[in-house]
Coordinates of C-alpha atoms in Angstrom, one line a residue:
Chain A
X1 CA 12.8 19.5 -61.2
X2 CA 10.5 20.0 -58.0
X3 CA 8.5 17.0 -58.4
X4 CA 5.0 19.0 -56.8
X5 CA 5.9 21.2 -59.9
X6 CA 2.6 19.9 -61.7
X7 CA 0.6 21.6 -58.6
X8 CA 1.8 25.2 -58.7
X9 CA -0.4 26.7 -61.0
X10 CA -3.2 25.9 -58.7
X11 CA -1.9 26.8 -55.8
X12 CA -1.3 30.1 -57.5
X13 CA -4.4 30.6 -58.0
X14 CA -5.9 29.6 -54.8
X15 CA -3.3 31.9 -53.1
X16 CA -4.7 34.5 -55.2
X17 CA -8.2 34.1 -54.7
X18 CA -7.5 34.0 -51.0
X19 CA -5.7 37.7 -51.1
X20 CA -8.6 38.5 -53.1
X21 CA -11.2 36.9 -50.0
X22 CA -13.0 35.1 -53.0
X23 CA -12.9 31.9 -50.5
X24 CA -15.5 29.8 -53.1
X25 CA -13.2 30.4 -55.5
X26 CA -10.2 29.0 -53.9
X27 CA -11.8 26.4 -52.6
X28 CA -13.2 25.3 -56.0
X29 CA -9.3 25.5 -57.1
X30 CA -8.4 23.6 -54.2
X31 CA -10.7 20.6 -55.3
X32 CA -9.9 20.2 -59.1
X33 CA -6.1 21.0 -57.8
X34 CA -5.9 18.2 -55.4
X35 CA -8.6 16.1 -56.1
X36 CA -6.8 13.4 -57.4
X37 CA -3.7 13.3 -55.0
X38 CA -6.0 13.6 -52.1
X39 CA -7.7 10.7 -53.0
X40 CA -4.3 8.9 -54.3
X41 CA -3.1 10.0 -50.4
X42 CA -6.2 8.5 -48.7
X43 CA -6.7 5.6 -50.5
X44 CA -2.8 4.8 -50.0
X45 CA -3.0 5.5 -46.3
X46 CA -6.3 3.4 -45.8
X47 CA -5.4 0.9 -47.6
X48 CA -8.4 0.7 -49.4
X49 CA -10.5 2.2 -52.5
X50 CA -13.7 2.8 -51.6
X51 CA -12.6 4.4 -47.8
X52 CA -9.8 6.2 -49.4
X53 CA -12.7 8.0 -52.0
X54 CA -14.7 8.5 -48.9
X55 CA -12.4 10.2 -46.8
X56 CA -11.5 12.3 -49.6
X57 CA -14.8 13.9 -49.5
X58 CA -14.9 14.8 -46.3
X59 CA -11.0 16.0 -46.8
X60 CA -12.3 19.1 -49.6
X61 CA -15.2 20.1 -46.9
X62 CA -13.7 20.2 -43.6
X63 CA -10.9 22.1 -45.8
X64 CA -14.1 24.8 -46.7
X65 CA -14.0 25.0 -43.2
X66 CA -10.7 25.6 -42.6
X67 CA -9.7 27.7 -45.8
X68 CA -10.3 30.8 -44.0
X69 CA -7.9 30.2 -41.3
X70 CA -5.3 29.2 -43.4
X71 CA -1.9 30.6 -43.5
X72 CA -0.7 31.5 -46.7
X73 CA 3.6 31.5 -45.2
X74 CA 2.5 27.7 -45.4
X75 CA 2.6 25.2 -48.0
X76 CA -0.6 24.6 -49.1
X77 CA 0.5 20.5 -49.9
X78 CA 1.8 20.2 -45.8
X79 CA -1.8 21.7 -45.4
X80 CA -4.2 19.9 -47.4
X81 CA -2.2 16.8 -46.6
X82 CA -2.2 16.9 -42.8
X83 CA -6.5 17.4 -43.0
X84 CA -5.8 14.6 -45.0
X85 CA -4.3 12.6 -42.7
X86 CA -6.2 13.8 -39.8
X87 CA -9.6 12.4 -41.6
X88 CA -8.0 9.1 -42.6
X89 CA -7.1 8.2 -39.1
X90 CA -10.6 9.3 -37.4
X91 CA -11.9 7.5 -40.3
X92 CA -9.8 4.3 -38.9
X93 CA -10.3 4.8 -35.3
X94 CA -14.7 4.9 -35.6
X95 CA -14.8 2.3 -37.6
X96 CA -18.2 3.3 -38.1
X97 CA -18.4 1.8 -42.1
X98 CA -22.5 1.1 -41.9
X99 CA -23.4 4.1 -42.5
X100 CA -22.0 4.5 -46.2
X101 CA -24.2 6.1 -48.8
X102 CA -26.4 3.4 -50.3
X103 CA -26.6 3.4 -54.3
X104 CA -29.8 5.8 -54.4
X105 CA -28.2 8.2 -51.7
X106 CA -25.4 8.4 -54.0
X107 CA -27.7 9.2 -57.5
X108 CA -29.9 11.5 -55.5
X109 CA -26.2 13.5 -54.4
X110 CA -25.5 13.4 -58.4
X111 CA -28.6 14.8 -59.2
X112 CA -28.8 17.3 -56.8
X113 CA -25.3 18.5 -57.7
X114 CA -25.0 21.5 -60.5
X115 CA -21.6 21.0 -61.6
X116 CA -20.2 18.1 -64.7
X117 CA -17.5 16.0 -63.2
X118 CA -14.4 17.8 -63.2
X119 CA -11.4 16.4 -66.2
X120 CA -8.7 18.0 -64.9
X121 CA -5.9 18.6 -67.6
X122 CA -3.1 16.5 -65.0
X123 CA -5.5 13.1 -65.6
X124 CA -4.2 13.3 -69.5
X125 CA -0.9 14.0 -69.0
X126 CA -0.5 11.2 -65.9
X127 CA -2.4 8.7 -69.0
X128 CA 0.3 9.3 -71.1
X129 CA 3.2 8.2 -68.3
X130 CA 1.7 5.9 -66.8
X131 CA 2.4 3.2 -69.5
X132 CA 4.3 -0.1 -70.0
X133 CA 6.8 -1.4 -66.8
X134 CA 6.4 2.0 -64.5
X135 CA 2.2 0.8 -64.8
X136 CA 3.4 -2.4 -63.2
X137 CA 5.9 -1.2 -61.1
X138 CA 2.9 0.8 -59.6
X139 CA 0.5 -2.1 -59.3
X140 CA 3.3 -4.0 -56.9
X141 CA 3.5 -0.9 -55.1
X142 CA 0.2 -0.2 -54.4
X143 CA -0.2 -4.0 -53.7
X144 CA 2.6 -4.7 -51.1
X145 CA 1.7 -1.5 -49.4
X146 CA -2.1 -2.9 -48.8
X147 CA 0.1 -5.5 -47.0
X148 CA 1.7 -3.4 -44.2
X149 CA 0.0 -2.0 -41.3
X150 CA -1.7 1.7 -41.7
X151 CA 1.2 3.1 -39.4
X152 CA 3.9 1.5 -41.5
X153 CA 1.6 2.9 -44.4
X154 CA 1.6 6.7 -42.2
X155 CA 5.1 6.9 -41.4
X156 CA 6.6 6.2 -45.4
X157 CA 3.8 8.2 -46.6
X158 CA 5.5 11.6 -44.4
X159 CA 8.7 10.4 -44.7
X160 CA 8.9 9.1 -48.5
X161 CA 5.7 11.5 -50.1
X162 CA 5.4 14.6 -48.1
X163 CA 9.4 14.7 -47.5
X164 CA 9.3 15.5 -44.0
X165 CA 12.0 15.1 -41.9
X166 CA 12.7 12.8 -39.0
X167 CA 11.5 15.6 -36.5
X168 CA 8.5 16.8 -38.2
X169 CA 7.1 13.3 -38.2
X170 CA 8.3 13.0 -34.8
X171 CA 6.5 15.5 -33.6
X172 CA 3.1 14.7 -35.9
X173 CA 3.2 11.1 -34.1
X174 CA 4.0 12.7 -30.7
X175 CA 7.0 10.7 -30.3
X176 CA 10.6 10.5 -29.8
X177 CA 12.9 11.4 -33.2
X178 CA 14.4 8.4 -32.6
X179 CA 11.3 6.3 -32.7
X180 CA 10.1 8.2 -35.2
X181 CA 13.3 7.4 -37.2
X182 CA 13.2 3.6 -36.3
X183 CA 9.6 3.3 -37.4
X184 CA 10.4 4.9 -40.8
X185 CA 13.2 2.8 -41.3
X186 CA 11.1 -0.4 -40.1
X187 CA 8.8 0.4 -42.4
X188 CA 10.6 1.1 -45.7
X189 CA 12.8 -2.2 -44.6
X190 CA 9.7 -4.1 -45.0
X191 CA 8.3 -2.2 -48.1
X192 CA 11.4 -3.2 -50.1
X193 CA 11.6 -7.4 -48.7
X194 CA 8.0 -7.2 -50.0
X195 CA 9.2 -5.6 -53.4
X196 CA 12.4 -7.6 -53.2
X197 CA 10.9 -11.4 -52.9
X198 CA 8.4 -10.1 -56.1
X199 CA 11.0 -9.4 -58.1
X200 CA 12.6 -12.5 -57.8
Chain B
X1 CA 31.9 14.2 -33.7
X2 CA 31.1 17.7 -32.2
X3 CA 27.9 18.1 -30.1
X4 CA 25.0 20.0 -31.9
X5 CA 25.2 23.7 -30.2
X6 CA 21.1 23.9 -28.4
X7 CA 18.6 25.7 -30.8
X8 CA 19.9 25.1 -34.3
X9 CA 18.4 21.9 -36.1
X10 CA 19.8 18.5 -35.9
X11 CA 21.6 17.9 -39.5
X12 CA 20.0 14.4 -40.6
X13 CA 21.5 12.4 -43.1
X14 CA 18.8 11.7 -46.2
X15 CA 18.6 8.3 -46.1
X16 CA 15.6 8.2 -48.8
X17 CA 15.6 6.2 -51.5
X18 CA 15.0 8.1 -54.6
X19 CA 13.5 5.0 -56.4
X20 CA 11.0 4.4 -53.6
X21 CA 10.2 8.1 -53.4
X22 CA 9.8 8.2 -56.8
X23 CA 7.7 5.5 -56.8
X24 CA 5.2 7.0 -54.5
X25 CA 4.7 10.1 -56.1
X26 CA 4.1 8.2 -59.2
X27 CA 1.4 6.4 -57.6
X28 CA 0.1 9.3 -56.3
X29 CA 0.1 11.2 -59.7
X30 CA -1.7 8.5 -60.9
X31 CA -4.4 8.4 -58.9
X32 CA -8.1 9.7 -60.0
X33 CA -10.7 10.9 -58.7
X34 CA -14.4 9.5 -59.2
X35 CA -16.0 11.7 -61.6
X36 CA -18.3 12.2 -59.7
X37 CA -15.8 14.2 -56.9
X38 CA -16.1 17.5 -57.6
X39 CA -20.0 17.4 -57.3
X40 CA -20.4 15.1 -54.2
X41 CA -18.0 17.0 -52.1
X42 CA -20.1 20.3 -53.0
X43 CA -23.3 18.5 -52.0
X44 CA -22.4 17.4 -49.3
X45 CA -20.8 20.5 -48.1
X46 CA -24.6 21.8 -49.2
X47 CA -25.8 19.5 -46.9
X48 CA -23.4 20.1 -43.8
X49 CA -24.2 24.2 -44.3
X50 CA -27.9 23.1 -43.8
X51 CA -27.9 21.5 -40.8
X52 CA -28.2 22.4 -37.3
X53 CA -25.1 24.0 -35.3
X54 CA -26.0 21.2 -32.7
X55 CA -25.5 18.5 -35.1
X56 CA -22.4 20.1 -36.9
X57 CA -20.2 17.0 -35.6
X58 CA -21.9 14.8 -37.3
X59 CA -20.3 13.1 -40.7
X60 CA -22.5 13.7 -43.6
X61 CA -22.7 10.4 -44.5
X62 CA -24.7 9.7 -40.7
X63 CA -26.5 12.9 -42.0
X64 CA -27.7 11.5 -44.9
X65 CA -28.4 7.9 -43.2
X66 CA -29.7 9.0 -39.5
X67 CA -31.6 5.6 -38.7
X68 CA -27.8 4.5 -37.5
X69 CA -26.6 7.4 -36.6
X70 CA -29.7 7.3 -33.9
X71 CA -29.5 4.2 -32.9
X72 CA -25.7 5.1 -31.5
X73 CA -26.8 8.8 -30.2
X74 CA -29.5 6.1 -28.6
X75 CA -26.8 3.8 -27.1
X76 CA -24.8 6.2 -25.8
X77 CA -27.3 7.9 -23.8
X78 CA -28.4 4.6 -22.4
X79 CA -24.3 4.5 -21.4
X80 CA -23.8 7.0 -20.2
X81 CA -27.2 7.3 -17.9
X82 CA -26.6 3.8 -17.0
X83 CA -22.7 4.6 -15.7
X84 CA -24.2 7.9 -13.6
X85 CA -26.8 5.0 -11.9
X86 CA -24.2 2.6 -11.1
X87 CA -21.7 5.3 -9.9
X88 CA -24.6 6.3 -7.5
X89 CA -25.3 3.0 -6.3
X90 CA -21.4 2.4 -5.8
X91 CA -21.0 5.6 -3.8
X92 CA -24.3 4.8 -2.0
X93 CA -23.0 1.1 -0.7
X94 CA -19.7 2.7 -0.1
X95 CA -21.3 5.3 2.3
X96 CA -23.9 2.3 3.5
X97 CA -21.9 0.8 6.3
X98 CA -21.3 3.8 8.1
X99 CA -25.1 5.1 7.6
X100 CA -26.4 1.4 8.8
X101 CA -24.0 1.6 11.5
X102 CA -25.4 5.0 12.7
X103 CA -28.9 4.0 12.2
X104 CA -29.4 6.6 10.0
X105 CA -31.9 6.3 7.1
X106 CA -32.6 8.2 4.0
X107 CA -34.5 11.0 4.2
X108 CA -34.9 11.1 7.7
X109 CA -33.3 13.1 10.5
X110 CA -29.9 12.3 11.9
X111 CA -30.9 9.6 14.5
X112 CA -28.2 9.8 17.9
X113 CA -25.5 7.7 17.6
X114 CA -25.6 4.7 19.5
X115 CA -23.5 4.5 22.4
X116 CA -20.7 1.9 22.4
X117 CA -21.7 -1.9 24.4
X118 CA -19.9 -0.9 27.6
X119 CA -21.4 2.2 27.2
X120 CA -25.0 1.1 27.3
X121 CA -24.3 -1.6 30.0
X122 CA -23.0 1.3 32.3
X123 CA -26.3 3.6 32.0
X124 CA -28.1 0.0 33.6
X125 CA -28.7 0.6 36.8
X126 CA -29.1 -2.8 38.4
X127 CA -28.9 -2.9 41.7
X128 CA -28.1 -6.6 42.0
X129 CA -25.2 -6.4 39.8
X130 CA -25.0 -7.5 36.4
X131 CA -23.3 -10.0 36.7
X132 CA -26.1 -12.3 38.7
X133 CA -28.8 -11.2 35.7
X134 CA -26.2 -13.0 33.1
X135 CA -26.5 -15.8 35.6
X136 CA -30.4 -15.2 35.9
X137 CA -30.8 -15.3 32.3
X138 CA -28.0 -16.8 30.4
X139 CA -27.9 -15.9 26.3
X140 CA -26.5 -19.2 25.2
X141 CA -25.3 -22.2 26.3
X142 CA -21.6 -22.6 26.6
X143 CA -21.4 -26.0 25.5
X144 CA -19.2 -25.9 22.2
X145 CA -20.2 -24.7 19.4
X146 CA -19.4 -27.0 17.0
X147 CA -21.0 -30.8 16.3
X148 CA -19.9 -33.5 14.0
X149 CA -18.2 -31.6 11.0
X150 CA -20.6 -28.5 10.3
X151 CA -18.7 -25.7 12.1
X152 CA -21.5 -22.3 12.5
X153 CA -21.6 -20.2 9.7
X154 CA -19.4 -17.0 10.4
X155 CA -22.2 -15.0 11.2
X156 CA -23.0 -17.0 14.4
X157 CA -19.8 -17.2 15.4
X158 CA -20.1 -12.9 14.8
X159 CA -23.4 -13.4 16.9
X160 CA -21.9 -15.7 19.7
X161 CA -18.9 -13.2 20.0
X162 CA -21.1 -10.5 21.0
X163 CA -22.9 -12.1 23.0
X164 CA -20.4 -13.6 25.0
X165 CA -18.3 -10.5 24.9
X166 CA -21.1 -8.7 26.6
X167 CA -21.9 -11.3 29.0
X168 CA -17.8 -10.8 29.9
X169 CA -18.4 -7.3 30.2
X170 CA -21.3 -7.7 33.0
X171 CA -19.4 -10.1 34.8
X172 CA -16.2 -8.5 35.0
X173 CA -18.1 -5.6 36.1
X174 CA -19.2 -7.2 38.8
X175 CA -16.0 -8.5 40.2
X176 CA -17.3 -12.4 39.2
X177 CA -13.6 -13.7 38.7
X178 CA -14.6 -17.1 37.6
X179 CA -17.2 -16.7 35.2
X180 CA -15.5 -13.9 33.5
X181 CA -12.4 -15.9 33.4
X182 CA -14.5 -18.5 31.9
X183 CA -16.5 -16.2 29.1
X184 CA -13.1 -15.0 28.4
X185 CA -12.3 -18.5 27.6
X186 CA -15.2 -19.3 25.0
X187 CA -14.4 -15.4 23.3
X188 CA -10.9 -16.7 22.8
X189 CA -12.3 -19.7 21.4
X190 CA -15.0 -18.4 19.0
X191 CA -12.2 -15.7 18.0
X192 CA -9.9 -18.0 17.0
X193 CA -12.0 -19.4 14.4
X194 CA -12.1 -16.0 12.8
X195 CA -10.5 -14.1 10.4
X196 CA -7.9 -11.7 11.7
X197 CA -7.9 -13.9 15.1
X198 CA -4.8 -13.2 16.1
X199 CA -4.8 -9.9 17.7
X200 CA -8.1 -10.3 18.9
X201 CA -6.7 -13.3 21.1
X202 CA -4.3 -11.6 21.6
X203 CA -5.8 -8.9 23.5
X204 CA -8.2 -11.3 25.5
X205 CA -4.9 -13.1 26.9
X206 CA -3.6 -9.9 28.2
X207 CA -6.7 -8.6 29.4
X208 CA -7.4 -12.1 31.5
X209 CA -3.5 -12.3 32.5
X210 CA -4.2 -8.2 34.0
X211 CA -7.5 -9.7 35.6
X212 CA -5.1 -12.7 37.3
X213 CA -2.4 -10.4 38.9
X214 CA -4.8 -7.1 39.5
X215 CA -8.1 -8.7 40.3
X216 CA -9.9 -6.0 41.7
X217 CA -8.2 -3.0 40.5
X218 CA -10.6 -2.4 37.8
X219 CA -8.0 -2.1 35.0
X220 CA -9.3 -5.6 33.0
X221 CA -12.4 -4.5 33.1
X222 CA -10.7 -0.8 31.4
X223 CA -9.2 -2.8 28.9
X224 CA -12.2 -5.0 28.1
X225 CA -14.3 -2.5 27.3
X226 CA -11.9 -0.7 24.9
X227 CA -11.8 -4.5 23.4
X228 CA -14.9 -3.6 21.1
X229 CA -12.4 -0.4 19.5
X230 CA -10.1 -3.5 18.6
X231 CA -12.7 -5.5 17.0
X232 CA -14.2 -3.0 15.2
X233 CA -11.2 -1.5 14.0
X234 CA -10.1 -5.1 12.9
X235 CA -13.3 -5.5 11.1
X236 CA -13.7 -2.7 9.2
X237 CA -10.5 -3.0 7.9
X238 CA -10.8 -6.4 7.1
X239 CA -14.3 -5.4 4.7
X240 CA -16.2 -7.2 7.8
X241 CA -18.9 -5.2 8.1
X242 CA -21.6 -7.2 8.1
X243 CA -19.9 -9.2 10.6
X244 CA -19.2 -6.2 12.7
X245 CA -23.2 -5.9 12.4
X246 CA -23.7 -9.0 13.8
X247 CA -21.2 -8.8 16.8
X248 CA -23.1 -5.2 17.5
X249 CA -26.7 -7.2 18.0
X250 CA -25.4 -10.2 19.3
X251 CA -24.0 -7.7 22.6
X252 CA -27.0 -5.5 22.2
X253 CA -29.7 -8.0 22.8
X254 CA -28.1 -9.2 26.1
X255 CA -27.9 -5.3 27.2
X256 CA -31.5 -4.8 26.4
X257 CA -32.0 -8.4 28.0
X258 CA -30.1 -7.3 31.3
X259 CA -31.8 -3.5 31.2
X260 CA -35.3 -4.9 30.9
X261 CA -34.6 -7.8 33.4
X262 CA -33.5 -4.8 35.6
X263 CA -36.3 -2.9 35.2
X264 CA -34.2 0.4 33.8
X265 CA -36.9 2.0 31.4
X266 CA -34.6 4.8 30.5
X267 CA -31.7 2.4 30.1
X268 CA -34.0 0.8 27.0
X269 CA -34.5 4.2 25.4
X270 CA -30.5 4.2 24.2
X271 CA -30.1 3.9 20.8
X272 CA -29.3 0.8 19.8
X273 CA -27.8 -0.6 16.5
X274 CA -31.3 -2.7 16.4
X275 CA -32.9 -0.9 13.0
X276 CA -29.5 -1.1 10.9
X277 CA -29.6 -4.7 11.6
X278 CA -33.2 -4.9 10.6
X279 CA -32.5 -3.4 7.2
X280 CA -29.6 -5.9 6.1
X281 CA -31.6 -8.9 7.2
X282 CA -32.6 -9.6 3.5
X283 CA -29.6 -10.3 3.3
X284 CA -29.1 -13.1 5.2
X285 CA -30.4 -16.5 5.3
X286 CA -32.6 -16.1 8.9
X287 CA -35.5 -17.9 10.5
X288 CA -38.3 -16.4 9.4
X289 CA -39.4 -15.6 12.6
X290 CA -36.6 -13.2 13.0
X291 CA -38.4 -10.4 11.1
X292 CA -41.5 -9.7 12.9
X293 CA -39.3 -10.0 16.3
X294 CA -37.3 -7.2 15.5
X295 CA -39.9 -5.5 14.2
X296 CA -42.5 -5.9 17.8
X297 CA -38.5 -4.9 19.9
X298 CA -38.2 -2.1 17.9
X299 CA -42.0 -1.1 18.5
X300 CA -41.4 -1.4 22.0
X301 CA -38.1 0.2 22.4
X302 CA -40.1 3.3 20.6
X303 CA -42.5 3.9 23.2
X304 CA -41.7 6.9 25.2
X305 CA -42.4 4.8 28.5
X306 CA -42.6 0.7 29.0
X307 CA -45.5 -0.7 31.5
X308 CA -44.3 -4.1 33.4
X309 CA -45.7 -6.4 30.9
X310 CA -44.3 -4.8 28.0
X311 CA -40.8 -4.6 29.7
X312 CA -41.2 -8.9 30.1
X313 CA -42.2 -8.8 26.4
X314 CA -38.9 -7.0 25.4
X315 CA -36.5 -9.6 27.4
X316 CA -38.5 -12.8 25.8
X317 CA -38.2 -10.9 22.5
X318 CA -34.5 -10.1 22.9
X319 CA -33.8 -13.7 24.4
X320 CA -36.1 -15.2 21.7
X321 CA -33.7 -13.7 19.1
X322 CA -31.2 -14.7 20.6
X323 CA -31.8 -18.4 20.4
X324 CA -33.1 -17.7 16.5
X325 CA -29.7 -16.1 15.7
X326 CA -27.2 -18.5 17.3

């Protein structure tokens, strides 16, 4: 079983409200879609809750942006992802945090906003799996991963989450297949002596 | 193990670990959104529609909180203005020393280049020689220029080098074999407490070992003259301008010294190196007299045409600075 299986109703719909060139429409599929792994993604990669929610934000409206130009021969997931990605590590490099939205920025954005927060029907479903030992097993791993370095965090999240191959990320991190290989491997290394040492 | 043909992907081995990658995408499945998402990413999209094109760049989040967002915009104005003003001033002193040297200043016509210290001593016509107004009115004394254990700063021994170097120059000219064996003695001296001394002394050795075995063939006093290519070759090489600047007046006074005590009022309107030296002087550490002396020479070598009095004025002036600078 494809495990992005969860995802392809909405990206059948946001294909087809792009033949159709309704481009609000896809875009609001794109949001309840990936709202939650977007956010999942960036908070992973930054390493950090509040930034990762953040970043998200600004993923859905540079995507508005870039709907229109997107290619429908590619996954949407590499897509969304890579914006994703982009975001997370401008985010890191302007280290511009003092400008975050204050608490009555943040109500006046509410009130101003026409739309009920969106329950999308995956949030039940992932509350029902999400029980017992895999719950824990998830807290260590979101834990030890706020322990590595955001480029070991980068390199497992392509090579271990968006499956890319040894090239692809290669090429995303402008270097050599072999370092690109070597830094993977590093990096899961380290993940698992981290997991390893909890579990004894 | 057969090579990969060119063009067809590399096959890679999937060393993933199904666990870990299973792991992942569980923690990405169970991640949520604020409930709030949906909403804030449509405001501020909203918000980033309503701006202006010019500020498009700018996150929403500086949108929505300019005050920073201004102060930065501020800051890097104030950078990048203040890097244009220091690249001016760094491409201004880097053209300085060859605008000082030229006597050129800003704004104003291209002034003639001044002629070269043999050069100048040449247009002097001094019917006596040159050589007997040295003697008539020495520069400096010759005694040694060092007392106790302060040595001269390097700027007088600059100062004294000229000096001497023209004083060398007149005498040579003048087929005076023993005092321009003997100037050529202190140069070597005062050069050898110099940086770069070496081919400096050098050239003086060869140039007073031409003057013993062709005395009055004329080819030392060649060869000395080109001496001032050497030094300022050497010294512009060696970042020495200001020392170059200071061998140039130190030889310049004693021509103006010899051209006024020959009476050569045309021989004074050459362009001299006078007014560059003038504008570093806040340089330096000087009498205070200096100033205003350079200042009343430079008045005087302005005037189109020099009565008798005024031509006296300019030797004690010259030989007034003289004393000041050594």
């Amino acid at each position: 079983m494809d495990r992005w299986e969860y995802l392809q109703p909405w990206d059948e719909q946001i294909h087809a409200a792009l033949t159709a060139g309704d481009l609000p429409r896809a875009w609001q599929s794109l949001i309840l879609g990936y709202q939650h792994v977007v956010v999942g993604y960036c908070v992973t990669l930054l390493g950090n809750q509040q930034d990762g929610e953040d970043v998200a934000h600004d993923v859905f409206v540079d995507a508005y942006a870039a709907l229109s130009r997107f290619q429908q021969r590619a996954s949407l997931r590499t897509w969304v992802f890579a914006i994703a990605r982009k975001k997370c590590l401008k985010h890191g490099r302007g280290r511009l945090r003092l400008a975050r939205l204050s608490s009555r920025q943040r109500e006046l954005l509410l009130t101003e906003a026409h739309l009920t927060p969106s329950d999308s029907p995956e949030l039940e479903r992932l509350a029902v799996e999400n029980t017992g030992a895999q719950a824990r097993t998830l807290e260590q791993l979101s834990m030890h991963l706020k322990r590595l370095t955001r480029r070991e965090r980068d390199v497992l999240l392509m090579y271990h989450l968006e499956e890319l191959s040894y090239r692809n990320i290669a090429q995303r991190l402008w270097v050599s297949e072999t370092t690109a290989r070597r830094r993977v491997q590093a990096a899961t290394a380290r993940l698992k002596q981290l997991l390893h040492h909890e579990g004894e | 193990m057969s090579p990969q043909p060119p063009g067809l992907p590399e096959p890679e081995a999937d060393d993933r670990d199904p666990a870990l990658s299973q792991a992942f995408m569980h923690l990405l499945r169970s991640s949520q959104a604020p409930a709030d998402f949906y909403a804030v990413v449509q405001t501020r999209l909203r918000q980033r529609q309503s701006r202006p094109r010019i500020l498009a760049w700018l996150p929403v989040r500086h949108w929505l909180a300019p005050a920073p967002a201004l102060v930065w915009a501020f800051l890097l104005v104030c950078s990048v203005a203040g890097n244009i003003w220091l690249g001016w001033q760094y491409l201004a002193l880097e053209s300085s020393p060859r605008g000082r040297l030229a006597g050129r200043t800003e704004g104003s016509p291209p002034a003639p280049a001044p002629r070269s210290i043999a050069q100048f001593q040449q247009a002097i016509q001094a019917p006596s020689g040159l050589g007997s107004l040295v003697t008539a009115h020495p520069a400096l004394s010759t005694a040694p220029s060092t007392f106790g254990f302060t040595p001269p700063s390097r700027q007088v021994l600059y100062f004294q080098l000229g000096t001497w170097y023209a004083e060398t120059l007149a005498y040579v000219r003048s087929h005076d074999l023993a005092r321009t064996s003997q100037r050529l003695l202190l140069l070597r001296q005062v050069g050898s407490l110099l940086p770069a001394a070496t081919p400096l002394i050098e050239y003086l050795e060869e140039v007073a070992s031409l003057l013993q075995r062709q005395p009055s063939s004329g080819v030392a006093a060649t060869w000395l003259a080109l001496w001032e290519t050497v030094v300022t070759d050497i010294l512009l090489r060696s970042q020495e301008d200001e020392g170059l600047l200071w061998f140039q007046t130190g030889a310049t006074l004693v021509n103006l010294t010899l051209a006024s005590a020959a009476g050569d009022r045309a021989a004074l309107q050459q362009p001299t190196r006078l007014s560059a030296f003038a504008q570093a002087l806040p340089r330096w550490t000087v009498p205070p007299h200096v100033s205003p002396a350079l200042a009343r020479l430079a008045g005087l070598l302005a005037q189109p045409s020099l009565t008798e009095p005024e031509l006296r004025e300019v030797r004690q002036l010259a030989q007034t600075l003289q004393q000041l600078l050594s």
